[in-house]
Coordinates of C-alpha atoms in Angstrom, one line a residue:
Chain J
M1 CA 14.3 19.3 22.3
Y2 CA 12.6 19.5 18.6
V3 CA 15.0 16.1 18.5
F4 CA 13.7 14.7 21.6
L5 CA 9.9 15.6 20.4
D6 CA 10.6 13.2 17.5
F7 CA 11.8 10.8 19.5
F8 CA 9.2 10.3 21.4
G9 CA 7.0 10.0 18.5
I10 CA 8.6 7.7 17.1
A11 CA 8.9 5.6 20.3
V12 CA 4.9 6.0 21.4
F13 CA 3.6 5.2 17.4
A14 CA 6.4 1.9 17.4
I15 CA 4.1 0.7 20.9
S16 CA 0.8 1.2 19.0
G17 CA 2.2 -0.9 16.0
A18 CA 3.5 -3.7 18.5
L19 CA 0.2 -3.3 20.8
V20 CA -2.1 -3.5 17.4
A21 CA 0.4 -6.9 15.8
G22 CA 0.6 -8.0 18.8
H23 CA -3.4 -8.7 20.1
K24 CA -2.8 -10.7 16.2
K25 CA -0.1 -12.7 17.8
L26 CA 2.3 -11.9 14.7
D27 CA 5.5 -12.6 15.5
V28 CA 8.7 -10.8 16.9
F29 CA 9.9 -10.0 13.3
G30 CA 5.9 -9.6 12.2
V31 CA 5.3 -6.7 15.3
L32 CA 9.0 -5.4 14.2
V33 CA 7.4 -4.3 11.2
V34 CA 4.2 -3.6 11.7
A35 CA 6.0 -1.4 14.5
L36 CA 8.0 0.6 11.9
V37 CA 4.9 1.4 8.9
T38 CA 3.2 2.3 11.8
C39 CA 5.7 4.6 13.5
L40 CA 7.4 5.5 9.5
G41 CA 5.4 5.7 7.5
G42 CA 3.7 8.6 7.2
G43 CA 6.8 10.4 7.0
T44 CA 8.1 7.8 4.2
L45 CA 4.7 8.7 2.7
R46 CA 5.2 12.3 2.7
D47 CA 8.7 12.2 1.9
L48 CA 7.9 10.1 -1.6
V49 CA 4.6 13.0 -2.5
L50 CA 6.8 15.9 -1.5
N51 CA 9.6 13.9 -3.0
A52 CA 12.1 15.0 -0.6
H53 CA 14.8 12.0 -0.4
P54 CA 16.5 11.2 1.3
V55 CA 13.7 10.1 3.5
V56 CA 13.3 10.5 7.1
W57 CA 15.0 7.4 8.1
I58 CA 17.6 6.8 5.4
A59 CA 18.9 10.4 6.6
N60 CA 19.3 9.2 9.8
T61 CA 19.1 6.0 11.2
T62 CA 18.7 6.7 14.6
Y63 CA 15.1 7.2 13.9
L64 CA 15.2 3.5 13.1
G65 CA 17.0 2.5 16.3
V66 CA 14.7 3.9 18.2
G67 CA 11.7 2.4 16.7
I68 CA 13.0 -1.0 16.9
I69 CA 13.2 -1.0 20.6
S70 CA 10.6 0.9 21.5
A71 CA 8.9 -2.9 19.5
L72 CA 11.2 -5.0 21.5
A73 CA 10.9 -3.2 24.9
T74 CA 6.5 -3.6 24.2
F75 CA 7.6 -7.9 23.0
V76 CA 9.2 -8.2 26.3
L77 CA 6.8 -6.1 28.6
V78 CA 3.3 -6.9 27.9
R79 CA 4.0 -10.4 28.4
L80 CA 5.5 -9.9 32.4
K81 CA 3.1 -7.2 33.0
R82 CA -0.6 -6.0 31.8
T83 CA -1.0 -3.2 29.8
P84 CA -2.7 -0.2 32.2
L85 CA -5.8 0.2 30.0
H86 CA -6.4 3.6 27.2
M87 CA -2.2 2.7 27.5
L88 CA -2.7 2.6 23.5
E89 CA -4.7 4.8 22.7
V90 CA -2.6 7.2 24.7
C91 CA 0.0 6.6 22.7
D92 CA -1.7 7.3 20.0
A93 CA -3.3 10.5 20.5
I94 CA 1.0 11.8 21.5
G95 CA 2.2 10.0 18.5
L96 CA -0.6 11.8 16.2
A97 CA 0.3 15.3 17.5
F98 CA 3.9 15.0 17.3
F99 CA 3.3 14.0 14.0
T100 CA 1.2 16.3 12.4
I101 CA 2.8 19.1 13.2
A102 CA 6.5 18.1 11.5
G103 CA 5.3 16.7 9.5
T104 CA 3.3 20.7 8.7
Q105 CA 5.8 21.9 8.8
K106 CA 8.0 20.0 6.9
A107 CA 5.9 20.6 4.2
Q108 CA 5.8 24.2 5.4
A109 CA 9.9 24.6 5.6
L110 CA 9.2 22.7 1.7
G111 CA 7.2 26.0 0.3
H112 CA 4.1 24.7 -0.2
S113 CA 1.7 26.0 -0.5
F114 CA -1.6 26.2 2.8
E115 CA -3.3 24.1 1.7
I116 CA -0.8 21.0 1.4
C117 CA 1.1 21.7 4.3
L118 CA -2.3 21.0 5.4
L119 CA -3.0 17.4 4.0
M120 CA 0.5 16.5 4.3
G121 CA 0.8 17.4 8.0
I122 CA -3.1 14.8 8.3
M123 CA -1.5 12.5 6.0
T124 CA 2.2 11.7 8.6
G125 CA -0.1 11.5 11.3
V126 CA -2.8 9.4 10.3
A127 CA -0.8 7.6 7.5
G128 CA 0.6 5.2 9.5
G129 CA -2.1 4.6 11.8
V130 CA -4.4 3.4 8.5
L131 CA -1.3 0.9 7.5
R132 CA -0.4 -1.0 10.5
D133 CA -4.3 -1.7 10.5
I134 CA -4.4 -2.7 6.7
I135 CA -1.3 -5.0 7.2
C136 CA -2.6 -6.6 10.3
N137 CA -6.0 -7.1 7.8
E138 CA -8.5 -4.3 9.9
I139 CA -10.5 -2.2 9.0
P140 CA -8.6 1.4 9.0
L141 CA -10.6 2.6 12.8
I142 CA -9.3 6.3 12.2
F143 CA -12.0 5.5 9.4
H144 CA -14.9 4.1 11.8
R145 CA -14.9 4.7 15.5
E146 CA -14.0 7.7 17.7
I147 CA -12.7 11.2 16.0
Y148 CA -8.9 10.6 14.9
A149 CA -8.3 13.3 12.1
T150 CA -10.5 15.7 13.5
P151 CA -7.8 16.8 15.7
A152 CA -4.9 16.3 13.6
I153 CA -6.8 19.1 10.7
A154 CA -7.8 21.3 13.7
G155 CA -3.7 20.8 15.3
S156 CA -2.6 21.0 11.7
F157 CA -4.9 24.5 11.3
L158 CA -4.0 26.6 14.7
Y159 CA -0.4 25.9 13.9
L160 CA -0.6 27.1 10.1
T161 CA -2.7 29.9 11.1
L162 CA -0.7 31.0 14.0
S163 CA 2.3 30.9 11.6
Y164 CA 0.7 32.6 8.8
F165 CA 0.1 36.0 11.7
N166 CA 4.1 35.4 12.5
I167 CA 3.8 34.6 16.3
D168 CA 7.2 32.0 17.5
T169 CA 7.3 28.7 15.9
D170 CA 7.9 27.7 19.1
V171 CA 4.8 28.5 20.6
A172 CA 2.7 28.1 17.0
A173 CA 3.8 24.2 17.6
L174 CA 3.2 23.5 20.9
S175 CA -0.2 25.5 20.2
G176 CA -1.4 22.7 17.6
M177 CA 0.0 20.0 19.1
A178 CA -2.3 20.6 22.4
V179 CA -5.5 20.6 20.2
T180 CA -4.6 17.6 18.8
L181 CA -4.1 16.0 21.4
A182 CA -6.3 17.2 23.7
S183 CA -9.4 17.4 21.2
R184 CA -8.0 13.4 20.1
L185 CA -8.6 11.9 24.1
A186 CA -11.9 14.4 24.9
G187 CA -12.7 12.0 21.8
V188 CA -12.1 8.3 22.9
Y189 CA -12.4 9.5 26.3
F190 CA -16.2 11.4 25.7
N191 CA -16.5 8.6 22.9
I192 CA -17.3 11.3 20.2
S193 CA -18.2 9.7 16.3
L194 CA -18.3 11.9 13.2
P195 CA -21.5 10.8 11.4
A196 CA -21.8 7.5 9.7
F197 CA -22.4 7.4 5.4
L198 CA -26.4 6.3 5.7
F199 CA -27.5 4.9 1.9
S200 CA -31.4 6.4 2.4
E201 CA -32.9 2.7 1.6
D202 CA -31.5 2.0 5.7
G203 CA -32.8 4.9 7.3
K204 CA -35.7 3.1 8.2
E205 CA -35.3 0.1 9.8
S206 CA -31.5 1.9 11.3
P207 CA -30.7 4.8 11.7
K208 CA -27.1 3.9 13.6
P209 CA -24.7 1.9 12.3
D210 CA -23.1 -0.6 14.1
Chain R
M1 CA 25.9 -14.8 -14.5
Y2 CA 24.1 -11.8 -12.5
V3 CA 21.5 -11.1 -14.7
F4 CA 20.1 -14.6 -15.3
L5 CA 20.5 -14.8 -11.7
D6 CA 17.7 -12.0 -11.7
F7 CA 15.3 -13.2 -14.1
F8 CA 15.5 -16.3 -12.4
G9 CA 14.3 -14.6 -9.6
I10 CA 11.7 -12.5 -11.0
A11 CA 10.1 -15.7 -12.7
V12 CA 10.6 -17.9 -9.6
F13 CA 8.0 -15.1 -7.3
A14 CA 5.6 -14.5 -10.6
I15 CA 4.9 -17.5 -10.0
S16 CA 4.1 -18.0 -5.7
G17 CA 2.2 -15.1 -6.5
A18 CA 0.1 -16.9 -9.0
L19 CA -0.5 -19.2 -6.9
V20 CA -1.6 -17.7 -4.0
A21 CA -3.7 -15.7 -6.4
G22 CA -4.7 -18.6 -7.1
H23 CA -6.1 -20.0 -4.3
K24 CA -8.2 -17.2 -4.2
K25 CA -10.2 -17.6 -7.6
L26 CA -8.6 -14.0 -9.7
D27 CA -9.2 -14.1 -13.3
V28 CA -6.5 -14.4 -15.6
F29 CA -5.7 -10.7 -15.1
G30 CA -6.2 -10.5 -11.3
V31 CA -3.3 -13.3 -11.1
L32 CA -1.3 -11.5 -13.4
V33 CA -1.1 -8.5 -11.3
V34 CA -0.8 -10.0 -8.1
A35 CA 2.5 -11.8 -10.2
L36 CA 3.7 -8.5 -11.2
V37 CA 3.0 -7.2 -7.7
T38 CA 4.6 -9.8 -6.4
C39 CA 8.2 -9.9 -7.9
L40 CA 8.2 -6.1 -8.5
G41 CA 6.9 -4.4 -5.5
G42 CA 10.0 -4.8 -3.7
G43 CA 12.7 -3.5 -6.0
T44 CA 10.0 -0.8 -7.1
L45 CA 9.9 0.2 -2.8
R46 CA 13.2 0.7 -2.6
D47 CA 14.1 2.0 -5.7
L48 CA 11.3 4.7 -4.9
V49 CA 12.5 5.2 -1.2
L50 CA 16.1 5.3 -2.2
N51 CA 15.1 7.9 -5.0
A52 CA 16.9 5.3 -7.8
H53 CA 15.0 6.5 -10.5
P54 CA 14.2 4.9 -13.2
V55 CA 12.7 2.1 -11.2
V56 CA 14.0 -1.2 -12.6
W57 CA 11.1 -2.1 -15.0
I58 CA 10.7 0.6 -16.5
A59 CA 15.0 0.8 -17.3
N60 CA 14.8 -2.8 -18.1
T61 CA 11.6 -4.0 -19.2
T62 CA 12.4 -7.4 -20.0
Y63 CA 12.1 -8.0 -16.7
L64 CA 7.9 -7.2 -16.9
G65 CA 8.4 -10.2 -19.4
V66 CA 9.4 -12.3 -17.4
G67 CA 7.3 -11.9 -14.8
I68 CA 4.8 -11.9 -17.3
I69 CA 5.2 -14.7 -19.2
S70 CA 6.3 -17.0 -15.6
A71 CA 2.7 -16.4 -14.1
L72 CA 0.4 -16.7 -17.5
A73 CA 3.0 -19.8 -17.3
T74 CA 1.8 -21.1 -14.1
F75 CA -2.1 -20.2 -15.3
V76 CA -1.6 -22.3 -17.7
L77 CA 0.0 -25.3 -16.1
V78 CA -1.6 -26.0 -12.9
R79 CA -5.0 -26.9 -15.3
L80 CA -3.3 -29.3 -16.6
K81 CA -1.6 -31.6 -13.9
R82 CA -1.0 -30.7 -10.8
T83 CA 1.6 -28.9 -8.7
P84 CA 4.5 -30.6 -6.9
L85 CA 4.1 -30.4 -3.4
H86 CA 5.7 -27.3 -1.3
M87 CA 6.8 -25.5 -5.3
L88 CA 5.0 -22.7 -3.2
E89 CA 8.4 -22.7 -0.8
V90 CA 10.5 -23.6 -2.3
C91 CA 9.9 -21.7 -5.8
D92 CA 9.8 -18.4 -2.5
A93 CA 12.8 -19.2 -1.2
I94 CA 15.3 -19.1 -3.8
G95 CA 13.4 -16.0 -4.9
L96 CA 13.9 -14.1 -1.3
A97 CA 17.8 -15.5 -1.7
F98 CA 17.9 -13.5 -4.9
F99 CA 16.8 -10.5 -4.1
T100 CA 17.9 -10.2 -0.9
I101 CA 21.4 -10.0 -2.2
A102 CA 20.3 -8.3 -5.3
G103 CA 19.5 -5.5 -3.0
T104 CA 21.5 -5.1 -0.3
Q105 CA 24.0 -4.7 -3.5
K106 CA 22.2 -2.6 -5.1
A107 CA 22.0 -0.2 -1.6
Q108 CA 25.6 -0.8 -1.1
A109 CA 26.5 0.2 -5.0
L110 CA 24.6 3.4 -4.0
G111 CA 27.0 3.9 -1.3
H112 CA 24.8 4.0 2.0
S113 CA 25.8 2.6 5.3
F114 CA 25.7 -1.0 6.8
E115 CA 22.3 -0.7 8.2
I116 CA 21.3 0.8 5.0
C117 CA 22.1 -1.6 3.0
L118 CA 19.9 -4.2 5.5
L119 CA 17.4 -2.9 5.7
M120 CA 17.3 -2.4 1.9
G121 CA 18.0 -5.7 1.5
I122 CA 15.6 -6.5 3.6
M123 CA 12.7 -4.6 2.5
T124 CA 13.6 -5.8 -1.2
G125 CA 13.1 -9.7 -0.5
V126 CA 10.4 -9.4 1.4
A127 CA 8.3 -6.7 0.6
G128 CA 7.0 -8.1 -2.9
G129 CA 5.3 -11.7 -0.8
V130 CA 3.7 -8.7 2.0
L131 CA 2.0 -6.8 -0.6
R132 CA 1.1 -10.1 -2.3
D133 CA -1.0 -11.5 1.0
I134 CA -2.4 -7.7 1.4
I135 CA -3.6 -7.3 -1.8
C136 CA -4.6 -10.8 -1.4
N137 CA -6.7 -10.5 1.8
E138 CA -4.6 -11.9 4.2
I139 CA -2.1 -11.1 7.5
P140 CA 1.2 -11.2 5.8
L141 CA 2.6 -15.7 6.4
I142 CA 5.8 -14.2 7.0
F143 CA 4.1 -13.2 10.1
H144 CA 2.9 -15.3 11.4
R145 CA 4.2 -18.8 10.3
E146 CA 7.1 -19.7 10.0
I147 CA 11.2 -17.7 9.7
Y148 CA 11.6 -16.2 6.9
A149 CA 13.0 -12.7 7.7
T150 CA 15.0 -14.4 10.2
P151 CA 17.0 -15.6 6.4
A152 CA 16.9 -12.4 4.5
I153 CA 18.8 -11.1 7.8
A154 CA 20.8 -13.4 8.1
G155 CA 22.3 -13.6 4.7
S156 CA 21.7 -10.3 4.1
F157 CA 23.8 -9.8 6.6
L158 CA 26.9 -12.0 6.0
Y159 CA 27.6 -10.6 2.5
L160 CA 28.2 -6.7 4.4
T161 CA 30.5 -8.8 6.7
L162 CA 32.4 -10.5 3.8
S163 CA 32.2 -7.8 1.8
Y164 CA 32.9 -5.2 4.6
F165 CA 36.7 -7.5 4.7
N166 CA 37.1 -7.3 0.4
I167 CA 35.9 -11.1 -0.2
D168 CA 35.4 -11.7 -4.0
T169 CA 31.9 -9.9 -4.4
D170 CA 30.5 -13.5 -6.3
V171 CA 32.4 -15.3 -2.5
A172 CA 30.1 -13.1 -0.5
A173 CA 27.2 -13.1 -2.5
L174 CA 26.6 -17.2 -3.1
S175 CA 27.4 -17.0 0.7
G176 CA 24.9 -14.9 1.5
M177 CA 22.4 -16.8 -1.0
A178 CA 23.1 -19.4 -0.4
V179 CA 23.0 -19.3 4.0
T180 CA 19.1 -17.7 2.6
L181 CA 17.9 -21.2 1.1
A182 CA 19.5 -23.1 3.7
S183 CA 17.4 -21.3 6.5
R184 CA 14.7 -20.6 5.0
L185 CA 14.2 -24.2 3.8
A186 CA 15.1 -25.8 7.1
G187 CA 12.4 -23.3 8.6
V188 CA 9.8 -24.9 6.6
Y189 CA 10.9 -28.6 6.3
F190 CA 11.3 -28.4 10.8
N191 CA 8.3 -25.5 10.9
I192 CA 11.0 -23.2 12.8
S193 CA 8.8 -20.1 14.3
L194 CA 9.7 -16.9 15.9
P195 CA 7.9 -16.1 19.3
A196 CA 4.8 -14.8 19.2
F197 CA 3.4 -12.2 20.8
L198 CA 2.3 -13.5 24.6
F199 CA 0.0 -10.8 26.1
S200 CA 0.7 -11.5 29.9
E201 CA -3.2 -11.8 30.6
D202 CA -3.1 -14.2 28.1
G203 CA -0.7 -16.2 28.9
K204 CA -2.7 -18.7 31.7
E205 CA -5.1 -20.3 29.4
S206 CA -3.7 -20.0 25.6
P207 CA 0.2 -20.5 25.6
K208 CA 0.4 -20.8 22.4
P209 CA -0.8 -19.2 20.2
D210 CA -3.1 -21.2 17.5
Chain G
M1 CA -11.7 20.8 -22.9
Y2 CA -9.1 18.3 -20.5
V3 CA -8.9 20.2 -17.9
F4 CA -12.4 19.0 -18.4
L5 CA -12.8 15.8 -18.4
D6 CA -10.2 15.7 -16.3
F7 CA -11.8 17.3 -13.8
F8 CA -15.0 15.1 -14.4
G9 CA -13.3 11.8 -14.2
I10 CA -12.1 12.8 -10.7
A11 CA -15.3 12.9 -10.1
V12 CA -16.6 9.3 -10.9
F13 CA -13.5 7.7 -9.1
A14 CA -14.4 10.4 -5.8
I15 CA -18.2 9.3 -5.8
S16 CA -17.3 5.9 -6.1
G17 CA -15.3 5.6 -3.4
A18 CA -17.4 7.4 -1.6
L19 CA -19.5 4.9 -2.1
V20 CA -17.5 2.0 -1.9
A21 CA -16.6 3.3 1.4
G22 CA -20.3 4.0 2.7
H23 CA -21.3 0.7 2.4
K24 CA -18.5 0.3 4.8
K25 CA -20.7 2.5 7.3
L26 CA -17.5 4.9 7.5
D27 CA -17.9 8.0 8.8
V28 CA -17.5 11.0 7.3
F29 CA -13.5 11.7 7.0
G30 CA -13.6 7.7 6.3
V31 CA -15.2 8.5 3.1
L32 CA -12.7 11.6 2.4
V33 CA -9.7 9.5 2.5
V34 CA -11.2 6.9 0.8
A35 CA -12.7 9.3 -1.6
L36 CA -9.0 10.5 -2.5
V37 CA -8.0 8.0 -2.2
T38 CA -9.7 6.7 -5.0
C39 CA -9.1 9.7 -7.4
L40 CA -5.7 10.2 -6.5
G41 CA -4.4 6.9 -5.2
G42 CA -3.6 5.8 -9.7
G43 CA -2.1 8.8 -11.1
T44 CA 0.0 9.2 -7.4
L45 CA 1.0 5.7 -7.9
R46 CA 1.7 6.7 -11.5
D47 CA 3.8 9.5 -10.6
L48 CA 6.1 8.3 -8.5
V49 CA 7.2 5.7 -10.2
L50 CA 7.7 8.0 -13.1
N51 CA 9.8 10.2 -10.7
A52 CA 6.5 12.7 -12.2
H53 CA 7.2 15.5 -9.4
P54 CA 5.4 17.4 -8.1
V55 CA 2.3 14.8 -9.0
V56 CA -0.8 15.8 -10.1
W57 CA -2.4 17.3 -7.1
I58 CA -0.2 19.3 -5.6
A59 CA 1.3 20.7 -8.8
N60 CA -2.6 21.8 -9.2
T61 CA -4.0 22.1 -5.6
T62 CA -7.4 21.6 -7.9
Y63 CA -7.9 18.3 -7.8
L64 CA -8.6 18.3 -4.5
G65 CA -11.2 20.1 -4.4
V66 CA -13.0 19.1 -7.1
G67 CA -12.8 14.9 -4.6
I68 CA -14.2 16.1 -1.4
I69 CA -16.5 18.4 -3.8
S70 CA -17.6 15.6 -5.4
A71 CA -16.8 12.8 -1.8
L72 CA -19.6 15.3 0.4
A73 CA -22.3 16.0 -2.4
T74 CA -22.1 11.8 -2.4
F75 CA -21.7 11.8 1.3
V76 CA -25.5 14.3 1.6
L77 CA -27.3 13.2 -1.5
V78 CA -27.6 9.5 -0.8
R79 CA -29.0 10.2 2.4
L80 CA -31.4 12.3 0.7
K81 CA -32.0 9.9 -2.1
R82 CA -31.8 6.5 -3.1
T83 CA -28.9 5.8 -5.1
P84 CA -30.1 5.2 -9.0
L85 CA -29.3 1.5 -9.5
H86 CA -25.5 0.3 -11.4
M87 CA -24.6 3.8 -11.1
L88 CA -21.3 3.4 -9.2
E89 CA -20.4 0.6 -11.9
V90 CA -20.9 3.2 -14.6
C91 CA -19.1 6.5 -12.5
D92 CA -16.7 4.0 -12.7
A93 CA -16.5 2.6 -15.9
I94 CA -16.1 6.4 -16.8
G95 CA -13.2 7.3 -14.6
L96 CA -11.6 4.1 -16.1
A97 CA -11.9 5.6 -19.7
F98 CA -10.8 8.8 -18.7
F99 CA -8.2 7.7 -16.5
T100 CA -6.2 4.7 -18.6
I101 CA -6.0 7.7 -21.2
A102 CA -4.4 10.4 -19.4
G103 CA -2.4 8.1 -18.1
T104 CA -1.6 6.8 -21.3
Q105 CA -1.2 9.9 -22.1
K106 CA 1.7 11.4 -19.0
A107 CA 4.0 8.1 -19.5
Q108 CA 4.0 8.8 -23.4
A109 CA 4.9 13.1 -22.9
L110 CA 7.7 12.0 -20.6
G111 CA 9.3 10.1 -24.1
H112 CA 8.7 6.2 -22.7
S113 CA 8.2 3.0 -24.9
F114 CA 5.0 2.0 -26.1
E115 CA 5.2 -0.8 -23.0
I116 CA 5.6 1.7 -20.5
C117 CA 3.8 3.9 -21.8
L118 CA 0.7 0.6 -21.7
L119 CA 1.3 -0.1 -18.3
M120 CA 1.5 3.7 -17.1
G121 CA -2.2 4.3 -19.0
I122 CA -3.9 0.5 -17.1
M123 CA -1.4 1.5 -13.2
T124 CA -3.4 4.8 -13.2
G125 CA -6.8 3.5 -14.7
V126 CA -6.6 0.6 -11.7
A127 CA -4.9 1.2 -9.2
G128 CA -7.6 3.9 -7.4
G129 CA -9.8 1.0 -7.4
V130 CA -7.8 -1.3 -5.9
L131 CA -6.2 1.1 -2.9
R132 CA -10.3 1.9 -2.5
D133 CA -10.2 -2.0 -2.0
I134 CA -7.3 -3.1 0.0
I135 CA -8.2 0.2 2.8
C136 CA -12.1 -1.3 2.2
N137 CA -10.9 -5.1 3.3
E138 CA -12.1 -6.2 0.4
I139 CA -9.6 -8.4 -2.6
P140 CA -9.6 -5.9 -5.3
L141 CA -12.9 -6.8 -6.7
I142 CA -11.7 -6.0 -10.3
F143 CA -9.5 -9.2 -9.6
H144 CA -12.8 -11.6 -9.7
R145 CA -15.2 -9.9 -11.3
E146 CA -16.2 -9.1 -14.8
I147 CA -13.7 -7.5 -17.0
Y148 CA -12.1 -4.4 -15.9
A149 CA -8.6 -4.3 -16.9
T150 CA -9.2 -5.9 -19.7
P151 CA -11.4 -2.2 -21.8
A152 CA -8.3 -0.4 -19.8
I153 CA -5.6 -2.5 -22.3
A154 CA -7.6 -2.1 -25.4
G155 CA -8.4 1.5 -25.1
S156 CA -4.8 2.2 -24.1
F157 CA -3.4 0.2 -26.7
L158 CA -6.1 1.5 -29.3
Y159 CA -4.5 5.2 -28.7
L160 CA -1.2 4.3 -29.0
T161 CA -1.2 3.1 -31.8
L162 CA -3.4 5.4 -33.9
S163 CA -1.0 7.8 -32.2
Y164 CA 2.0 6.0 -33.6
F165 CA 0.1 5.8 -36.9
N166 CA 0.5 10.5 -36.2
I167 CA -3.3 9.9 -36.5
D168 CA -4.4 13.0 -34.5
T169 CA -4.5 12.9 -31.1
D170 CA -7.7 14.0 -29.9
V171 CA -9.2 11.8 -32.4
A172 CA -7.1 8.9 -30.7
A173 CA -8.0 9.7 -27.1
L174 CA -11.2 10.1 -27.2
S175 CA -11.0 6.5 -29.8
G176 CA -9.2 5.2 -27.2
M177 CA -11.5 6.3 -24.0
A178 CA -14.4 4.8 -26.1
V179 CA -12.8 1.9 -26.6
T180 CA -13.2 1.0 -23.1
L181 CA -16.1 2.4 -22.0
A182 CA -18.4 0.6 -24.1
S183 CA -15.5 -2.5 -23.4
R184 CA -16.3 -1.9 -19.7
L185 CA -20.2 -1.1 -19.6
A186 CA -21.0 -4.0 -22.5
G187 CA -18.6 -6.3 -19.7
V188 CA -20.8 -4.6 -16.7
Y189 CA -24.2 -5.4 -18.7
F190 CA -23.5 -8.8 -20.4
N191 CA -21.5 -10.8 -17.3
I192 CA -18.4 -10.9 -19.0
S193 CA -16.2 -12.6 -16.6
L194 CA -12.5 -13.5 -17.7
P195 CA -11.5 -17.3 -17.0
A196 CA -10.2 -18.2 -13.1
F197 CA -7.2 -19.7 -11.6
L198 CA -8.3 -23.6 -12.1
F199 CA -6.2 -26.0 -10.0
S200 CA -6.1 -29.9 -11.6
E201 CA -7.0 -31.1 -8.9
D202 CA -10.0 -28.5 -8.3
G203 CA -11.4 -29.6 -12.2
K204 CA -13.2 -32.6 -10.8
E205 CA -15.5 -31.6 -8.5
S206 CA -15.5 -27.5 -9.5
P207 CA -15.9 -26.3 -13.2
K208 CA -16.3 -22.9 -11.6
P209 CA -15.4 -20.7 -9.4
D210 CA -18.1 -19.4 -7.2

């Protein structure tokens, strides 16, 4: 079951990468690269930092295949019919939930401390999207839109806490994913943002960032 | 002979990095950094992902020297005379051909599978240029101009196929390089692009991306 | 004493990251990420390239804590009072001086050659700021403003030379830091820039870059 979830996470992030690249009018190869960076970037960065070689998609090249097929399918499908509204947000939220918990579990399996597991979970969940936006020459959306990392932090924290109290791993993992997914979708739906940086001299004329 | 080709690849990519940085009016240090990232970035990323330490330019610092001298020479020469038309494209195509095959061979020497060798060849060939464009705050050119990765894919694929059938390594490598170089230059000359991403709702008003 | 200097370096770079992120109106999480990337990015890149695992902030999570607290304090404080003029430049210069020497020393402790130690010192000093600017979608300031890497090169070179002649390590390190700090602040104060790239065809109409 976990392998299936993993592939599902890869697929939804590849689709999200392909959609963002598409809005920039990249060609088919550009779409492929952005999709692969989005769906494999977080895990690759985590494995490099944790020195956990071989990195995930070298150990199992099926990940590459799933990412490539998802991106190409997106490339073809959006030419044929309109993409459903909010499809990008929903794909992204599902990928975020899976990857955050998977990243937390990998660090945990390697015996790291609570705070490193938490950080690796967040990094695995959000880094792919950050790299996607950097390549597409955008300020990463996650830094100035609705809450994004907060759901990842909440889910990873819940998983690690349940795990600490010896709750069954599957229950803990599903709880963590559910919290991340639900809070992220609630954030998008109710348009919840975190407070922005505000310099005191800005305060008088512009109380809200654009 | 291979070492000479390697240095030639480093030099042409360093020149291409210096020329792009130059168009952004960076100072001499910025030009150096962009040149080094362009000529060493692909190989560094490959070595990190494959866990092939020490990375290439730490194992042999002559690479650094070749990159630095090429960048500084470019910095001086373009002040003295006009750069020949298309010089950037030709340098880049030669570097692409060398680096793609060199990256493929390194992964092959480490015993990786066909698809990982192919991917590492492409990554070694294109990543330097992608990093160059990210630092210079551009959407990487390779994603929305003439074919770029396609020649790398073709060359690496040909090399690996010939190699699989036990053709002499030098013959295989030179064939792969020739295919990459010829198809990239043909792409630039005949202005061959890959199809761009097109949303179905875009189709009516704007059939071609800008 | 060294640990204190290290934490001070982390803190000032985290503050510089938070201030730059703040000018982009990022939210509190964006500010945290940019601050952590700024203060830990250079060291992480160095440790990955040198294969010096575990990377510095996994080996000692206090670094993470110092970075997070500094960023959050900045986030709160700038809402309350105006930031002193040039505060960003001074923080950045202090961080540059510490990190350059610390990076040089780490490479030296691992037995690398003079030129690799020099390069690793520069990379540790400047990479965090470069990554900060890439995430914030800017051409890295260090490439087209007052001298920035030149002070790092000078300080690292002085340290390594003194060290080569068996001068006491603390004296060598403090001398290197002093040279980096003084020349960087002088560069800001007197507005010293390096010559920019200039194409010969530009020469007639625009002798100076903007």
